[in-house]
Structure formats: structure tokens, C-alpha cells
Amino acid sequence: MTKDSSFTIVVGLDGSKDSQAALDWAVDEARQRGGQLHLITAWTKQPMAWYPAVLETAAGGLAVVDSPEEDAATVQAKALKSVADTGVSATGQVIHTHSAASAILQAAQEADLVVIGSRGHGGFPGLRVGSVTTHVVNHAPGAVLVVRPKPAAAQ
């Protein structure tokens, strides 16, 4: 970080409770440092998938599923609005990629800190740290903070 630049925090968002906890932590940190946030939401489209999709539910009903791009844009818009309400400066990117970790790592090149949730939406629920988080921690060019949501009783 140069003396003339603001402290920049990159936050990886996927709409999970862990990524929301990371965003909340990053907002507090940016406020304390007079910094700014750069929010990254990555999405991918599965091969041979068309959206919006109409799927049959387990109960025999029908459900319309938005595209991953629309879901990512919604996550990003909600996050930017919640940050704007705090007065902290924030920018955001919705990125089409096959690797959320790569998108976060690319943004991290210009950041002082990366803040990421310990788990996202995908993968195996029993793991303590998700694969995207592990990849970011192991390959980031600078500091990474991994945030776990507070237990329900502590909130």
C-alpha cells in the first residue's frame, strides 16, 4: 500500500452466511482504517444448462431457477447496498469464471487484505474450510483473513 492510497480490502461473496460474516467483518475493518472494499462474486454456467430452468420439486411441484449470473448479480447488488448503508466506500465485480478462487486472487493483486468466509455454498458440508478458501489462503499475494460466522447462541 502506498501512502497516497486507501487501504483496500477484497471480499469474496457467494451469498452464504459465511460470506456475509466476511462482509460484515470487512466493513468494520474498512471503517476503522478509512479503507475501501472491492466485492467479488464469481459465477459459472454448467455445460448443457439453460436458464431460466423449470425444475420439478421433490413434492411434485414446479420451480423456476434463475441463471447463475442473475443469482450472482443479486448477491452483489444486495451486498453493495448493505455496504452503502454503512457509509464505507465499495465497488463490486460479478465475474464469469470456472474458478471463484482465481477471480478472488486476481483482485487480490491490488489489495492490502483479502477477507473470505470459511465455507461457501458448494462442496462438502463436513469440511471446516472450503476449497475456495483453502486455495485463496495458499496462493494469495498478501494477507488473508478467514471469517467464521458466530454460533447462533452468540449472535
Coordinates of C-alpha atoms in Angstrom, one line a residue:
M1 CA 0.0 0.0 0.0
T2 CA 1.3 3.4 -0.9
K3 CA 0.9 6.5 1.3
D4 CA -1.5 8.1 -1.1
S5 CA -3.8 5.1 -1.5
S6 CA -6.7 3.9 0.6
F7 CA -6.5 0.6 2.4
T8 CA -8.2 -1.8 0.0
I9 CA -10.0 -5.0 1.2
V10 CA -11.1 -7.6 -1.3
V11 CA -14.1 -9.6 -0.1
G12 CA -15.3 -12.9 -1.8
L13 CA -19.1 -13.2 -1.8
D14 CA -21.4 -16.1 -2.7
G15 CA -24.4 -15.3 -0.7
S16 CA -23.7 -17.9 2.0
K17 CA -23.8 -17.0 5.7
D18 CA -20.0 -17.3 5.9
S19 CA -19.5 -14.8 3.1
Q20 CA -22.0 -12.4 4.9
A21 CA -19.9 -12.8 8.0
A22 CA -16.8 -12.0 6.0
L23 CA -18.5 -8.9 4.5
D24 CA -19.6 -7.7 8.0
W25 CA -16.1 -8.1 9.3
A26 CA -14.6 -6.3 6.3
V27 CA -17.0 -3.4 6.6
D28 CA -15.9 -2.9 10.3
E29 CA -12.2 -3.2 9.3
A30 CA -12.6 -0.7 6.4
R31 CA -14.4 1.8 8.7
Q32 CA -11.6 1.6 11.3
R33 CA -8.8 2.0 8.7
G34 CA -10.6 4.6 6.5
G35 CA -10.4 2.0 3.7
Q36 CA -12.5 0.8 0.9
L37 CA -14.0 -2.6 -0.2
H38 CA -13.9 -4.4 -3.5
L39 CA -16.5 -7.1 -3.6
I40 CA -16.0 -10.2 -5.9
T41 CA -18.8 -12.5 -6.8
A42 CA -18.0 -15.3 -9.3
W43 CA -20.4 -17.4 -11.2
T44 CA -20.2 -20.3 -13.7
K45 CA -22.7 -21.9 -16.0
Q46 CA -22.7 -25.7 -16.1
P47 CA -22.3 -27.2 -19.5
M48 CA -25.5 -28.1 -21.2
A49 CA -27.6 -25.9 -18.9
W50 CA -30.2 -23.4 -19.9
Y51 CA -31.7 -20.7 -17.8
P52 CA -34.2 -19.8 -16.5
A53 CA -34.9 -23.5 -15.9
V54 CA -38.1 -25.1 -14.8
L55 CA -37.5 -28.0 -12.4
E56 CA -39.8 -30.5 -10.7
T57 CA -39.5 -30.4 -6.9
A58 CA -39.5 -33.4 -4.6
A59 CA -43.1 -32.6 -3.7
G60 CA -44.1 -32.8 -7.4
G61 CA -44.4 -29.0 -7.9
L62 CA -42.5 -26.9 -10.4
A63 CA -39.8 -24.3 -9.5
V64 CA -38.2 -21.7 -11.8
V65 CA -34.5 -21.4 -11.3
D66 CA -32.7 -18.2 -12.2
S67 CA -29.4 -18.3 -14.1
P68 CA -26.2 -18.4 -12.0
E69 CA -25.4 -14.9 -13.5
E70 CA -28.6 -13.5 -12.2
D71 CA -28.1 -15.1 -8.8
A72 CA -24.6 -13.6 -8.6
A73 CA -25.8 -10.2 -9.7
T74 CA -28.5 -10.3 -7.0
V75 CA -25.9 -11.3 -4.3
Q76 CA -23.6 -8.5 -5.5
A77 CA -26.4 -5.8 -5.5
K78 CA -27.6 -6.7 -2.0
A79 CA -24.1 -6.6 -0.7
L80 CA -23.3 -3.2 -2.3
K81 CA -26.5 -1.8 -0.9
S82 CA -25.8 -3.1 2.6
V83 CA -22.3 -1.6 2.5
A84 CA -23.6 1.7 1.1
D85 CA -25.9 1.9 4.1
T86 CA -22.8 1.9 6.4
G87 CA -21.0 4.8 4.6
V88 CA -18.0 2.6 3.7
S89 CA -16.8 3.0 0.1
A90 CA -17.3 -0.1 -2.0
T91 CA -17.0 -1.3 -5.6
G92 CA -18.0 -4.7 -6.9
Q93 CA -17.5 -7.1 -9.7
V94 CA -19.6 -10.1 -10.9
I95 CA -17.2 -12.3 -12.8
H96 CA -17.9 -15.3 -15.1
T97 CA -15.2 -17.8 -14.4
H98 CA -14.7 -21.5 -13.7
S99 CA -12.7 -20.7 -10.6
A100 CA -14.0 -18.4 -7.8
A101 CA -10.6 -18.7 -6.2
S102 CA -8.9 -17.4 -9.3
A103 CA -11.2 -14.4 -9.5
I104 CA -10.5 -13.5 -5.9
L105 CA -6.8 -14.0 -6.3
Q106 CA -6.8 -11.7 -9.4
A107 CA -8.5 -9.0 -7.4
A108 CA -6.1 -9.6 -4.5
Q109 CA -3.2 -8.4 -6.6
E110 CA -4.2 -4.8 -5.9
A111 CA -5.4 -5.3 -2.4
D112 CA -4.0 -4.9 1.1
L113 CA -6.2 -7.7 2.6
V114 CA -8.5 -10.4 1.4
V115 CA -11.4 -11.3 3.6
I116 CA -13.3 -14.5 2.9
G117 CA -15.7 -16.8 4.6
S118 CA -14.5 -20.2 5.8
R119 CA -17.2 -22.1 3.8
G120 CA -19.3 -21.3 0.8
H121 CA -22.4 -22.9 -0.8
G122 CA -20.6 -25.7 -2.6
G123 CA -18.6 -28.8 -1.7
F124 CA -18.9 -31.0 1.3
P125 CA -20.6 -29.6 4.4
G126 CA -18.4 -31.6 6.9
L127 CA -15.2 -29.7 5.9
R128 CA -14.1 -27.0 8.3
V129 CA -12.6 -24.9 5.4
G130 CA -13.9 -24.8 1.9
S131 CA -11.8 -25.5 -1.2
V132 CA -12.0 -21.9 -2.5
T133 CA -10.9 -20.6 0.9
T134 CA -8.0 -23.1 1.0
H135 CA -6.9 -22.1 -2.5
V136 CA -7.0 -18.4 -1.7
V137 CA -5.2 -18.8 1.6
N138 CA -2.4 -20.8 -0.1
H139 CA -1.9 -18.6 -3.1
A140 CA -2.8 -15.0 -2.1
P141 CA -0.1 -12.4 -2.7
G142 CA -0.8 -10.8 0.7
A143 CA -2.7 -11.1 3.9
V144 CA -5.9 -13.2 4.1
L145 CA -8.4 -13.3 6.9
V146 CA -10.8 -16.2 7.1
V147 CA -14.1 -15.5 8.9
R148 CA -16.4 -18.0 10.5
P149 CA -20.0 -16.9 11.3
K150 CA -20.7 -16.6 15.0
P151 CA -22.6 -19.5 16.5
A152 CA -26.4 -18.9 16.7
A153 CA -26.3 -18.6 20.5
A154 CA -23.6 -15.9 20.4
Q155 CA -25.4 -13.7 18.0

